[in-house]
PDB file of C-alpha atoms and ligand atoms in Angstrom:
ATOM      1  CA  MET A   1      60.638  86.077 138.182  1.00 55.00           C
ATOM      2  CA  SER A   2      58.245  88.175 140.167  1.00 63.00           C
ATOM      3  CA  LYS A   3      57.789  91.882 139.979  1.00 87.00           C
ATOM      4  CA  PHE A   4      55.852  94.232 142.193  1.00 91.00           C
ATOM      5  CA  LYS A   5      53.438  96.887 141.160  1.00 95.00           C
ATOM      6  CA  ILE A   6      51.728  99.653 143.122  1.00 97.00           C
ATOM      7  CA  VAL A   7      48.012  99.936 142.497  1.00 97.00           C
ATOM      8  CA  LEU A   8      46.040 102.927 143.756  1.00 98.00           C
ATOM      9  CA  ASP A   9      42.258 102.795 143.801  1.00 98.00           C
ATOM     10  CA  GLN A  10      41.109 106.350 143.117  1.00 98.00           C
ATOM     11  CA  GLU A  11      37.522 105.355 143.917  1.00 98.00           C
ATOM     12  CA  LYS A  12      38.624 104.846 147.527  1.00 98.00           C
ATOM     13  CA  CYS A  13      41.124 107.738 147.772  1.00 98.00           C
ATOM     14  CA  ILE A  14      39.914 110.709 149.816  1.00 98.00           C
ATOM     15  CA  GLY A  15      42.791 112.970 148.740  1.00 98.00           C
ATOM     16  CA  CYS A  16      44.268 113.279 152.230  1.00 98.00           C
ATOM     17  CA  ASN A  17      47.763 113.875 150.777  1.00 98.00           C
ATOM     18  CA  THR A  18      49.431 111.393 153.141  1.00 98.00           C
ATOM     19  CA  CYS A  19      51.018 109.115 150.549  1.00 98.00           C
ATOM     20  CA  PRO A  20      52.733 111.890 148.523  1.00 98.00           C
ATOM     21  CA  LEU A  21      54.030 113.432 151.752  1.00 98.00           C
ATOM     22  CA  ILE A  22      55.611 110.151 152.831  1.00 98.00           C
ATOM     23  CA  ASP A  23      56.838 108.997 149.417  1.00 98.00           C
ATOM     24  CA  PRO A  24      56.820 111.830 146.870  1.00 98.00           C
ATOM     25  CA  ASP A  25      58.878 109.790 144.408  1.00 97.00           C
ATOM     26  CA  THR A  26      56.091 107.253 144.034  1.00 98.00           C
ATOM     27  CA  PHE A  27      52.876 109.177 144.665  1.00 98.00           C
ATOM     28  CA  GLU A  28      51.445 112.529 143.696  1.00 98.00           C
ATOM     29  CA  ILE A  29      48.097 114.261 143.900  1.00 98.00           C
ATOM     30  CA  ASP A  30      46.249 114.638 140.636  1.00 97.00           C
ATOM     31  CA  THR A  31      45.140 118.243 141.108  1.00 96.00           C
ATOM     32  CA  THR A  32      42.370 117.948 138.519  1.00 97.00           C
ATOM     33  CA  ILE A  33      40.483 115.471 140.713  1.00 97.00           C
ATOM     34  CA  TYR A  34      42.247 115.895 144.107  1.00 97.00           C
ATOM     35  CA  LYS A  35      43.030 112.237 144.362  1.00 98.00           C
ATOM     36  CA  ALA A  36      46.392 110.565 144.532  1.00 98.00           C
ATOM     37  CA  LYS A  37      47.922 108.670 141.668  1.00 98.00           C
ATOM     38  CA  VAL A  38      51.055 106.649 141.099  1.00 98.00           C
ATOM     39  CA  LYS A  39      53.693 109.066 139.856  1.00 98.00           C
ATOM     40  CA  ALA A  40      56.226 106.386 139.004  1.00 97.00           C
ATOM     41  CA  GLN A  41      56.401 102.678 139.646  1.00 95.00           C
ATOM     42  CA  PRO A  42      59.389 102.146 141.948  1.00 92.00           C
ATOM     43  CA  GLN A  43      62.140  99.743 140.888  1.00 87.00           C
ATOM     44  CA  GLU A  44      61.986  98.190 144.332  1.00 89.00           C
ATOM     45  CA  ILE A  45      59.479  98.490 147.119  1.00 93.00           C
ATOM     46  CA  SER A  46      61.233 100.623 149.731  1.00 95.00           C
ATOM     47  CA  GLU A  47      60.358 101.010 153.392  1.00 97.00           C
ATOM     48  CA  LYS A  48      59.126 104.503 152.519  1.00 97.00           C
ATOM     49  CA  THR A  49      56.717 103.094 149.967  1.00 97.00           C
ATOM     50  CA  LYS A  50      55.531 100.438 152.415  1.00 97.00           C
ATOM     51  CA  THR A  51      54.957 103.124 155.044  1.00 98.00           C
ATOM     52  CA  ALA A  52      52.945 105.205 152.575  1.00 98.00           C
ATOM     53  CA  VAL A  53      50.834 102.162 151.673  1.00 98.00           C
ATOM     54  CA  SER A  54      50.154 101.245 155.299  1.00 98.00           C
ATOM     55  CA  SER A  55      49.438 104.866 156.240  1.00 98.00           C
ATOM     56  CA  CYS A  56      46.591 105.314 153.784  1.00 98.00           C
ATOM     57  CA  PRO A  57      43.516 105.812 156.006  1.00 98.00           C
ATOM     58  CA  VAL A  58      41.156 104.154 153.532  1.00 98.00           C
ATOM     59  CA  GLY A  59      43.371 101.316 152.315  1.00 98.00           C
ATOM     60  CA  ALA A  60      43.368 102.572 148.741  1.00 98.00           C
ATOM     61  CA  ILE A  61      46.907 101.469 147.901  1.00 98.00           C
ATOM     62  CA  SER A  62      48.030  97.905 147.349  1.00 97.00           C
ATOM     63  CA  ILE A  63      51.275  96.261 146.372  1.00 96.00           C
ATOM     64  CA  ILE A  64      50.596  93.443 143.987  1.00 95.00           C
ATOM     65  CA  GLU A  65      52.981  90.780 142.871  1.00 88.00           C
ATOM     66  CA  GLU A  66      53.147  90.089 139.181  1.00 84.00           C
ATOM     67  CA  ASN A  67      54.560  86.810 138.012  1.00 75.00           C
ATOM     68  CA  ASN A  68      56.226  86.948 134.658  1.00 64.00           C
TER      69      ASN A  68
HETATM   70  S1  LIG B  10      47.016 108.143 151.571  1.00 87.00           S
HETATM   71 FE1  LIG B  10      45.262 107.106 150.588  1.00 87.00          FE
HETATM   72  S2  LIG B  10      43.535 108.516 150.797  1.00 87.00           S
HETATM   73 FE2  LIG B  10      45.401 109.683 151.214  1.00 87.00          FE
HETATM   74  S3  LIG B  10      45.966 110.609 149.253  1.00 87.00           S
HETATM   75 FE3  LIG B  10      47.069 108.648 149.394  1.00 87.00          FE
HETATM   76  S4  LIG B  10      45.707 107.125 148.395  1.00 87.00           S
HETATM   77 FE4  LIG B  10      44.493 108.952 148.838  1.00 87.00          FE
END
């Protein structure tokens, strides 16, 4: 069975706020460092989540497949 996980590289994030605007259920800005973080791992990867991932201007977000 494979599972998907959202990984956000805060080293790359420039805090543009795009991903939380598109998918606020999955992403939020960590206001202590002004970088995005994963708020909650989604049960399924929705179109909204995919759009947020592809809209990141610095490619900081990836969807990785985990094989259990
Ligand atoms: S879209 Fe990318 S750069 Fe912008 S806040 Fe989200 S992770 Fe950071």
